[in-house]
CSV table of C-alpha atoms in Angstrom, one decimal:
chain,number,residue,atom,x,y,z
C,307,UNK,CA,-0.9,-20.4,44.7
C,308,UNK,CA,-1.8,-18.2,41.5
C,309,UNK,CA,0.2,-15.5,40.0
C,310,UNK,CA,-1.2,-11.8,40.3
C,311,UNK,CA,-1.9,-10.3,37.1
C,312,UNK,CA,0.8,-7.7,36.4
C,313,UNK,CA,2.2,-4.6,34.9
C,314,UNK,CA,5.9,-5.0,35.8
C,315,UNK,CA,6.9,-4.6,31.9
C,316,UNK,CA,10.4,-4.0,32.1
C,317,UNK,CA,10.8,-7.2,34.5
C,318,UNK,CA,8.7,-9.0,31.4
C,319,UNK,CA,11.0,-7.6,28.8
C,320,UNK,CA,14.2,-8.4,30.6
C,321,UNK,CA,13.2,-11.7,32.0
C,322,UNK,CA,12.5,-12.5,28.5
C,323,UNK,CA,8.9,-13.8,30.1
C,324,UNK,CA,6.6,-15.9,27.3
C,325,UNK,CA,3.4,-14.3,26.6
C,326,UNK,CA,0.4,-14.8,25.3
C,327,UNK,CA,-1.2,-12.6,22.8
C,328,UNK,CA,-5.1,-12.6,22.4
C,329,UNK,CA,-5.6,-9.8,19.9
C,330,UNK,CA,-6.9,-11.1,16.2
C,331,UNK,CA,-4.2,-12.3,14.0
C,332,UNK,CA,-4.0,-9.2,11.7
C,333,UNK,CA,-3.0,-7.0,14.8
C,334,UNK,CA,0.2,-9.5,15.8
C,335,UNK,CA,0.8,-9.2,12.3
C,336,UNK,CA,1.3,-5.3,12.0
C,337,UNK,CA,3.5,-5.3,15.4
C,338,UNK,CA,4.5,-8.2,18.3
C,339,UNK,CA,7.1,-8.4,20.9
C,340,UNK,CA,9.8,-10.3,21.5
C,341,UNK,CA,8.7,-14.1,22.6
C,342,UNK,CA,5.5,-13.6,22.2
C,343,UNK,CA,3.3,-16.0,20.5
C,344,UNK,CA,-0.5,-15.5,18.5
C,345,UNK,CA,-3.3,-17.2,20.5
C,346,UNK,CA,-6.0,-15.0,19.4
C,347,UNK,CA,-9.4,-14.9,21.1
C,348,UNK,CA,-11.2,-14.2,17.9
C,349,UNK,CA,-10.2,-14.2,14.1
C,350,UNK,CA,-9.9,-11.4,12.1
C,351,UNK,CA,-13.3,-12.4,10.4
C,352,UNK,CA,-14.8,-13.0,13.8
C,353,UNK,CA,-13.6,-9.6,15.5
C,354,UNK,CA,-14.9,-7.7,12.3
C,355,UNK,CA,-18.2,-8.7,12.8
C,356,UNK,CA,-18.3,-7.9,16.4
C,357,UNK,CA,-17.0,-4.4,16.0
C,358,UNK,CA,-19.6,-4.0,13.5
C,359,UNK,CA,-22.0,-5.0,16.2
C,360,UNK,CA,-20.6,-3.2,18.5
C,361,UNK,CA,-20.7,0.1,16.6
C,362,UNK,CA,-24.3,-0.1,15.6
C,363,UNK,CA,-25.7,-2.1,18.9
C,364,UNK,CA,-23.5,-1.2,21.5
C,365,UNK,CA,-21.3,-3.7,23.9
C,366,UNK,CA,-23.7,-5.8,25.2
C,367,UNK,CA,-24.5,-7.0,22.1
C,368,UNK,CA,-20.9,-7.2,20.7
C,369,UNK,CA,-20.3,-9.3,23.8
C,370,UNK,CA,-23.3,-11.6,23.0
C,371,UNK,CA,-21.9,-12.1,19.2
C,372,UNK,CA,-18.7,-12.8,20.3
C,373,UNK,CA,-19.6,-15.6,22.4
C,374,UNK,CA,-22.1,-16.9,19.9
C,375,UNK,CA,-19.0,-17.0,17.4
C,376,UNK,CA,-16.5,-18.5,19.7
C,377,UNK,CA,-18.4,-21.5,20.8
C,378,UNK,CA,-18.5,-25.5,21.0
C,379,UNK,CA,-16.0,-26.9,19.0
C,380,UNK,CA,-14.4,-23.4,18.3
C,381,UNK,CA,-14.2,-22.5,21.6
C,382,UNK,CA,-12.7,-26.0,22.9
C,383,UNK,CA,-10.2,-26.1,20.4
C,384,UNK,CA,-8.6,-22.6,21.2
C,385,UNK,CA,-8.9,-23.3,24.7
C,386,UNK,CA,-6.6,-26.3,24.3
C,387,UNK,CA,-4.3,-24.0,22.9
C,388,UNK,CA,-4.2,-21.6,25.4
C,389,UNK,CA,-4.1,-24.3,28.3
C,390,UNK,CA,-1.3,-26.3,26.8
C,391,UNK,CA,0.9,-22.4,26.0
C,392,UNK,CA,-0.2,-22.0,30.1
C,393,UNK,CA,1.3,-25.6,30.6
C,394,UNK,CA,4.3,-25.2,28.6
C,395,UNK,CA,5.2,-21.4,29.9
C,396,UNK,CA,4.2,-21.8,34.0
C,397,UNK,CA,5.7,-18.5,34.4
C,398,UNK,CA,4.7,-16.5,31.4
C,399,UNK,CA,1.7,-14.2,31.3
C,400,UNK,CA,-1.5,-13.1,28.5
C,401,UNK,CA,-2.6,-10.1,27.0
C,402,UNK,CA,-5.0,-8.3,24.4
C,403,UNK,CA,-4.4,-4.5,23.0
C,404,UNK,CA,-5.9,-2.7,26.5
C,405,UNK,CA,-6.0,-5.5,28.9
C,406,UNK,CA,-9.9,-5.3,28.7
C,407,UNK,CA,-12.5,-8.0,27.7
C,408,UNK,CA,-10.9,-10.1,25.1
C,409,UNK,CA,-7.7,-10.5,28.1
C,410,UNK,CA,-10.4,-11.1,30.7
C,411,UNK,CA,-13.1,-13.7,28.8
C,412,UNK,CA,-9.2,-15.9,28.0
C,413,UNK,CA,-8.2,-15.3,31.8
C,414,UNK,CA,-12.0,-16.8,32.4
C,415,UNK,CA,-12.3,-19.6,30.5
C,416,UNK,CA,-8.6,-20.7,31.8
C,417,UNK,CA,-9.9,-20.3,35.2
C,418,UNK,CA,-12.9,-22.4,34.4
C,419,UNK,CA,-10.8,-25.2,33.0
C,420,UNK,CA,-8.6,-25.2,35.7
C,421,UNK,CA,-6.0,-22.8,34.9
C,422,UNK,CA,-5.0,-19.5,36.8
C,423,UNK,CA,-3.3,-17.8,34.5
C,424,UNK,CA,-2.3,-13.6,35.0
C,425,UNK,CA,-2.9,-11.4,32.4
C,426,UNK,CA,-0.9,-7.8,31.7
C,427,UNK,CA,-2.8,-5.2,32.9
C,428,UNK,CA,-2.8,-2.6,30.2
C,429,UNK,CA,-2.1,-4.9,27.6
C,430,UNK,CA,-0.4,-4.7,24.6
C,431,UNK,CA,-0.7,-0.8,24.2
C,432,UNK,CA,0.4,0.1,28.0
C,433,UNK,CA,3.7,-2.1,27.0
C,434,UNK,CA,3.8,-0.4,23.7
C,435,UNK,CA,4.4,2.9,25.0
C,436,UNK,CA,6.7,1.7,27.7
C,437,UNK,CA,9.2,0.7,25.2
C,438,UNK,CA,8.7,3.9,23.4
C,439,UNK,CA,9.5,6.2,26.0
C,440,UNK,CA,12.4,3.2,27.3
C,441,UNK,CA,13.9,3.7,23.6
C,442,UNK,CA,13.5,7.7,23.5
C,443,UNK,CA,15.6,8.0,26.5
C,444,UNK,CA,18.0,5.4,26.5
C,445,UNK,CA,19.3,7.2,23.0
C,446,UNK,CA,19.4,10.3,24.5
C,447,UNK,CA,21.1,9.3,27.9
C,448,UNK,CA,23.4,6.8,26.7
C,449,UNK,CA,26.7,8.0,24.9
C,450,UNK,CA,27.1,6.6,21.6
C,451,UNK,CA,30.0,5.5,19.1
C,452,UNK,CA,28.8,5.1,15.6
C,453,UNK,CA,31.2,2.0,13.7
C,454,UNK,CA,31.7,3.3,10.3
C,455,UNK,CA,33.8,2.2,6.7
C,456,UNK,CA,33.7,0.7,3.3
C,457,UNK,CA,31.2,-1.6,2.5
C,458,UNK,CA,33.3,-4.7,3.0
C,459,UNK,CA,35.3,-3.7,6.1
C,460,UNK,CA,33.7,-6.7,8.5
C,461,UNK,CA,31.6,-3.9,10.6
C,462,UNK,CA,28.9,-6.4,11.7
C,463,UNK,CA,31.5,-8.7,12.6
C,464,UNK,CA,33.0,-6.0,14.6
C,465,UNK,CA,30.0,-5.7,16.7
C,466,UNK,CA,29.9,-9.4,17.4
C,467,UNK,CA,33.3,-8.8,19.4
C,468,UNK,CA,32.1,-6.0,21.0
C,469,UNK,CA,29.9,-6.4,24.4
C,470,UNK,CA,28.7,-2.8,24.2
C,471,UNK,CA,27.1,-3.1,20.8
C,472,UNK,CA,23.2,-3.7,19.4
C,473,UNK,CA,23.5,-5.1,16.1
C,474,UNK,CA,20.6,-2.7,14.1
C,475,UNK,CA,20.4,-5.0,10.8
C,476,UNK,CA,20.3,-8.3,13.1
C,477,UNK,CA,17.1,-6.9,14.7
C,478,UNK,CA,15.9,-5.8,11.1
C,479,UNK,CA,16.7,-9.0,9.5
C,480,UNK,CA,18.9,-7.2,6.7
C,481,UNK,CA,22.3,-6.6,5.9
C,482,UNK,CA,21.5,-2.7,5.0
C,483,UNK,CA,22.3,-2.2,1.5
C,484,UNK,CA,20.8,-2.6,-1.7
C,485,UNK,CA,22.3,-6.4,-1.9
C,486,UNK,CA,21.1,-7.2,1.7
C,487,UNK,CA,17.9,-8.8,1.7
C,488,UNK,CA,17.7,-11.9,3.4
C,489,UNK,CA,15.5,-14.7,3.1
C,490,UNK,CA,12.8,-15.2,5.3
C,491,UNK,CA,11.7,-11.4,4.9
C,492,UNK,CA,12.2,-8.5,8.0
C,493,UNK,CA,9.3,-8.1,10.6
C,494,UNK,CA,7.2,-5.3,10.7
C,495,UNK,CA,8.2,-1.8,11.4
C,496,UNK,CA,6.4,-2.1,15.1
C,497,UNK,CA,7.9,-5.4,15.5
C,498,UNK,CA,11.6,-3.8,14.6
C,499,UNK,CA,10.9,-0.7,17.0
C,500,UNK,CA,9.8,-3.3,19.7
C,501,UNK,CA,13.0,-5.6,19.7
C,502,UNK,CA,14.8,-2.3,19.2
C,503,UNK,CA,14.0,-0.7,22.3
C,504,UNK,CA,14.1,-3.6,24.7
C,505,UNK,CA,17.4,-4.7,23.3
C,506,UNK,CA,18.0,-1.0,24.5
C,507,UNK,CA,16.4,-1.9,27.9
C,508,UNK,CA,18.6,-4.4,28.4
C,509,UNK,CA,22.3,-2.8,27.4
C,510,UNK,CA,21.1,-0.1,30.1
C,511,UNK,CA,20.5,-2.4,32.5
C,512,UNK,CA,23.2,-4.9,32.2
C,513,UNK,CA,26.0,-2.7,30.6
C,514,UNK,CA,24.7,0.8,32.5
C,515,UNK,CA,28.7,1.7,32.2
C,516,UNK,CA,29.5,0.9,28.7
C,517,UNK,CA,28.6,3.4,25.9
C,518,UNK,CA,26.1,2.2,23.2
C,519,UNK,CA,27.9,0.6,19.9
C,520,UNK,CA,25.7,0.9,16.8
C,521,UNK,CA,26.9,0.9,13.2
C,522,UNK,CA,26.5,3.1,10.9
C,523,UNK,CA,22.9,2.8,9.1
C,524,UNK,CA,21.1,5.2,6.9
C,525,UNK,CA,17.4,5.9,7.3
C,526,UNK,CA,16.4,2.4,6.0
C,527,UNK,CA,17.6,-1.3,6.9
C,528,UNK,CA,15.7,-2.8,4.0
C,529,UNK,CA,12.1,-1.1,4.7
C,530,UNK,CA,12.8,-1.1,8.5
C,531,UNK,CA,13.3,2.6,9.7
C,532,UNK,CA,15.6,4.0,12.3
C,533,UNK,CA,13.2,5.4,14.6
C,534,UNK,CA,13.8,9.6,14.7
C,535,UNK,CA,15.3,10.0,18.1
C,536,UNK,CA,18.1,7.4,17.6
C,537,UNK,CA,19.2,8.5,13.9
C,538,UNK,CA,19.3,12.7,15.0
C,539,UNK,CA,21.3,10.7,17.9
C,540,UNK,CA,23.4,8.7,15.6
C,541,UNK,CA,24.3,11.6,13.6
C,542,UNK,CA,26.3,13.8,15.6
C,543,UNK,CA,27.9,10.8,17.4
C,544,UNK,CA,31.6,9.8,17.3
C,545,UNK,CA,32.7,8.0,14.4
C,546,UNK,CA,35.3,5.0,14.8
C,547,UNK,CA,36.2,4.3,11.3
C,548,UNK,CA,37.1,0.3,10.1
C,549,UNK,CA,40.1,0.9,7.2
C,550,UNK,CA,40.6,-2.6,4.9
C,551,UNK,CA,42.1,-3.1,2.0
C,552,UNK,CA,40.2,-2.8,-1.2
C,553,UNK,CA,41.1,-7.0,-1.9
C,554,UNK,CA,39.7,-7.8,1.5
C,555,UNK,CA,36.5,-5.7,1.1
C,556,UNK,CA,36.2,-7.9,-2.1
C,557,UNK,CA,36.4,-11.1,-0.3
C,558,UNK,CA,34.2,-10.5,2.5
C,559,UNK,CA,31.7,-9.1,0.3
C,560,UNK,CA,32.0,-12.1,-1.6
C,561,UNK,CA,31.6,-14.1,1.4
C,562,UNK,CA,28.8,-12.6,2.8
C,563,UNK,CA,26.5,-11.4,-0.2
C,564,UNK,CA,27.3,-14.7,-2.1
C,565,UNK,CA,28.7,-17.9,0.0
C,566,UNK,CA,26.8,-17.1,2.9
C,567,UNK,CA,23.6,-15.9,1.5
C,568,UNK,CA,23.3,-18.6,-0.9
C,569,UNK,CA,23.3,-20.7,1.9
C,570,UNK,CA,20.4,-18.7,3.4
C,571,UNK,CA,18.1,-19.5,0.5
C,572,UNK,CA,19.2,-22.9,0.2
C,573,UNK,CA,18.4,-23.9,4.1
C,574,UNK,CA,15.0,-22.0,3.5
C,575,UNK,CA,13.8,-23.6,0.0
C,576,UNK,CA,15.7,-26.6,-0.7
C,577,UNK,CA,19.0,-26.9,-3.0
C,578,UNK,CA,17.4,-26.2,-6.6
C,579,UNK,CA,14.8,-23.7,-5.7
C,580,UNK,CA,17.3,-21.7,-3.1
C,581,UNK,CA,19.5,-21.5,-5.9
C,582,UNK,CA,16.9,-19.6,-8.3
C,583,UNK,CA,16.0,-17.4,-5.5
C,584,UNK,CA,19.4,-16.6,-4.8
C,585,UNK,CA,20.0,-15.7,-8.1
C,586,UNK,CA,16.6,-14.1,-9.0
C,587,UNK,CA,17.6,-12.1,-5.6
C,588,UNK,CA,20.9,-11.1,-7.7
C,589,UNK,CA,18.9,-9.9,-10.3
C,590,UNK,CA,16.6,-8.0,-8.4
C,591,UNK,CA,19.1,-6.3,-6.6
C,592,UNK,CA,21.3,-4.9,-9.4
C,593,UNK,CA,18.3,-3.2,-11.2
C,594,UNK,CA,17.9,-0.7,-8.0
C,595,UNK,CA,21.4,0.5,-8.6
C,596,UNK,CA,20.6,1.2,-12.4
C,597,UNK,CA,20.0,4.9,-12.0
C,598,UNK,CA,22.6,5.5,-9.5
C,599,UNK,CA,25.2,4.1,-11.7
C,600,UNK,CA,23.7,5.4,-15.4
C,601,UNK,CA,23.3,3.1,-18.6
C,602,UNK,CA,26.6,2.5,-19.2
C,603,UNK,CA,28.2,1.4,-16.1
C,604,UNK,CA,24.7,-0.4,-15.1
C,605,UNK,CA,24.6,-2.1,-18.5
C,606,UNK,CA,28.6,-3.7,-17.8
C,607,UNK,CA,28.5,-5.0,-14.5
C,608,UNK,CA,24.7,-6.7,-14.9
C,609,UNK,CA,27.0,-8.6,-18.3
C,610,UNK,CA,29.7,-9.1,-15.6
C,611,UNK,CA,27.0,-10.5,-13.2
C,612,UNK,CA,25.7,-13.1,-15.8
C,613,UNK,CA,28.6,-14.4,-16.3
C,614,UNK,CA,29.4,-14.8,-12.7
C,615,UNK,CA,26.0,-16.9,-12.8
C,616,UNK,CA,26.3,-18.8,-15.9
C,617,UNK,CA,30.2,-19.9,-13.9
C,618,UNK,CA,28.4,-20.6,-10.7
C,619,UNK,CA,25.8,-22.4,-12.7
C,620,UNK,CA,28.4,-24.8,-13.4
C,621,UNK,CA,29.8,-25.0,-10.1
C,622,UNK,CA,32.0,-22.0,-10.1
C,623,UNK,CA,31.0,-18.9,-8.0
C,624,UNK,CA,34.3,-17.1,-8.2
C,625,UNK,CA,33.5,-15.1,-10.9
C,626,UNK,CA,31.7,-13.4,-8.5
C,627,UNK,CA,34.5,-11.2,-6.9
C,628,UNK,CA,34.9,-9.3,-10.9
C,629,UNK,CA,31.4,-7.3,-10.4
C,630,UNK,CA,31.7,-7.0,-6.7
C,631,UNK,CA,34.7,-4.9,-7.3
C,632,UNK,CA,33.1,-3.1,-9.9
C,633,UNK,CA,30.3,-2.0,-7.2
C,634,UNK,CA,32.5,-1.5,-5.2
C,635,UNK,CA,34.7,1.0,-7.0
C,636,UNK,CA,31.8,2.6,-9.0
C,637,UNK,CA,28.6,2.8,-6.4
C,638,UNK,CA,28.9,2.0,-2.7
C,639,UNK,CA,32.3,3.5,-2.4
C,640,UNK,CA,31.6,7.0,-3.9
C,641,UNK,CA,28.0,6.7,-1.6
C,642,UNK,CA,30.0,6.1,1.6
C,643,UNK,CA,32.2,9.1,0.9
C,644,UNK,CA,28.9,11.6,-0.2
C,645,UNK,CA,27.8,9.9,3.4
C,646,UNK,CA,30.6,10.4,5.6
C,647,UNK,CA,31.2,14.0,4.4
C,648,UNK,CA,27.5,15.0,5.8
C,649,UNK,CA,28.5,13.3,9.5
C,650,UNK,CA,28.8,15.9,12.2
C,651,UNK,CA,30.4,13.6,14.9
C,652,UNK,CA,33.9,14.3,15.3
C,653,UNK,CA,36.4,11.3,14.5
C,654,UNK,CA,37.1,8.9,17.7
C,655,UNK,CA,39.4,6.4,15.8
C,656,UNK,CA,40.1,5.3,12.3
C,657,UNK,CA,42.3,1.8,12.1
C,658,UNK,CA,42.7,-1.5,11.1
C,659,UNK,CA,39.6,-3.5,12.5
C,660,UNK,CA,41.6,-5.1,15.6
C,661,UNK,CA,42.4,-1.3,16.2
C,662,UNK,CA,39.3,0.0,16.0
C,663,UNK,CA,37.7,-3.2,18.3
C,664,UNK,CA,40.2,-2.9,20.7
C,665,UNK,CA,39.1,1.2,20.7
C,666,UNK,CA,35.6,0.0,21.3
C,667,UNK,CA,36.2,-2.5,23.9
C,668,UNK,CA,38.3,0.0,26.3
C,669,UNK,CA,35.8,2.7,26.5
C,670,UNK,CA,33.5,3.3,29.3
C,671,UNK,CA,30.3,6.2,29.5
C,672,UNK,CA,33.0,8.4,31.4
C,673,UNK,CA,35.3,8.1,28.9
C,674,UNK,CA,32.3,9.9,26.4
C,675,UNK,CA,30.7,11.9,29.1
C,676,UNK,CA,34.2,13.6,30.1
């Protein structure tokens, strides 16, 4: 018996259901959901023609172009792809932007090879604004406790021990400072919005007692921005402040932005190559602090940070630590104080990080609401 087509998106979302997406690959690129994969109907060359068509001939003749362009072997060879996703995801679902023609003439040709396969009714721009309005009001309704501190003080491992939390800079694939690139580059503002708000879906639905667990982000994760409802949200929320000492800030800098991310480049482009990026990266990163910092300062800890590379060059990245205090000390710590000074939200906790976990971990929404 065949599946009816559907519109049930939060059941999609949380269900984490496969999907289909028919739309050309230009429009996946600007903005896709969550396990969703790029089976377009027509390529971006192809759909350009037939809008062009379209606007000076009218549909009937867009229609007519579009079949004449996706035909024969063309045709065939998409179809295989579309009948082996069906085969592989018997319970997921397709789509194009409205849920109109492109949606339909797939559904078809499935259906003439065999295949019932449902299609989302609405398509990609019904689901779109579901998760919209899903991330506009789960800010607003749900309580939230913003995790603040030094750079350095182990925040995003914080969240990882904390069921309540969304981790913001997983999501925008960016540790959120000027040294957090990582490789493989973020997705697309849409795409972050998208994951954003149906990790929100979820947290309500699963957690609908627990207060939402963020940390502490500026406007930008890397070029991915906090959409406006959530940051006015975020800043007037409580802060629970992380305290560490200025040697362990150090280390887990060093950890992270070095160890950890060298390893990043290395899995990504090979041994030799993942180096150079890693240390071009290095580079890259310490000229966007030059004007924050002035001449001076910028000029001594760029020296301390070639000679950190010449050391790990040799097989030595401990030198590392020396300009990672230096930043430390001289930019991110006098930015987080300028930040924390324009919070509004009143102080929850500030502690060790067990403190300040253990804070997190025995609140409920009553506890916030109260």
């Amino acid at each position: 018996m065949s599946r009816p087509d559907t519109a049930d998106f939060k059941t999609l979302f949380l269900n984490d259901t496969p999907m289909m997406d028919t739309r050309a690959p230009l429009e996946f690129k600007k903005g896709a959901f969550p396990n969703t994969v790029s089976l377009p109907l027509m390529t971006d060359q192809e759909r350009a023609k037939v809008g062009t068509c379209y606007k000076k001939n009218g549909q009937d003749e867009a229609i007519k172009l579009g079949h004449q362009l996706v035909s024969g072997a063309t045709k065939e060879a998409r179809l295989e792809k579309w009948l082996a996703f069906a085969k592989e995801n018997p319970d997921g679902y397709l789509y194009c932007f409205r849920g109109g023609l492109r949606s339909q003439i797939t559904q078809r040709w499935l259906q003439e090879a065999g295949c019932d396969y449902p299609r989302i009714t609405g398509g990609y721009k019904a689901m779109r604004r579901f998760l919209i309005d899903t991330l506009d009001r789960v800010v607003v309704e749900k309580p939230i406790v913003i995790v603040a501190g030094q750079t350095g003080c182990a925040k995003t491992e914080l969240l990882k021990q904390v069921p309540a939390s969304v981790d913001l800079e997983g999501l925008a694939h960016h540790r959120g400072s000027t040294f957090g690139k990582r490789p493989g580059g973020q997705p697309a503002q849409i795409g972050f919005e998208n994951a954003l708000a149906v990790e929100l879906l979820r947290h309500e639905e699963n957690k609908p007692d627990l207060p939402l667990v963020l940390e502490d982000e500026s406007l930008l994760i890397g070029r991915c921005a906090l959409p406006e409802t959530l940051r006015q949200q975020m800043s007037s929320a409580p802060l629970a402040i992380i305290e560490a000492s200025f040697e362990s800030r150090i280390e887990h800098s060093f950890q992270n932005y070095i160890l950890h991310k060298l390893t990043e480049w290395q899995e990504l482009e090979g041994e030799e190559a993942g180096f150079n990026a890693f240390i071009a990266d290095l580079r890259n990163s310490m000229k966007k602090v030059e004007k924050r910092l002035g001449g001076v300062r910028h000029k001594a800890i760029s020296e301390s940070l070639e000679r950190a590379i010449r050391q790990h060059e040799q097989g030595n990245p401990g030198l590392h630590r020396e300009w990672i205090a230096h930043l430390l000390e001289q930019y991110y710590d006098p930015m987080y104080q300028y930040q924390l000074s324009r919070k509004t939200g009143k102080l929850a906790i500030r502690g060790s990080f067990d403190d300040v976990r253990d804070y997190l971990n025995s609140l409920s929404v009553s506890d916030l609401k109260g």
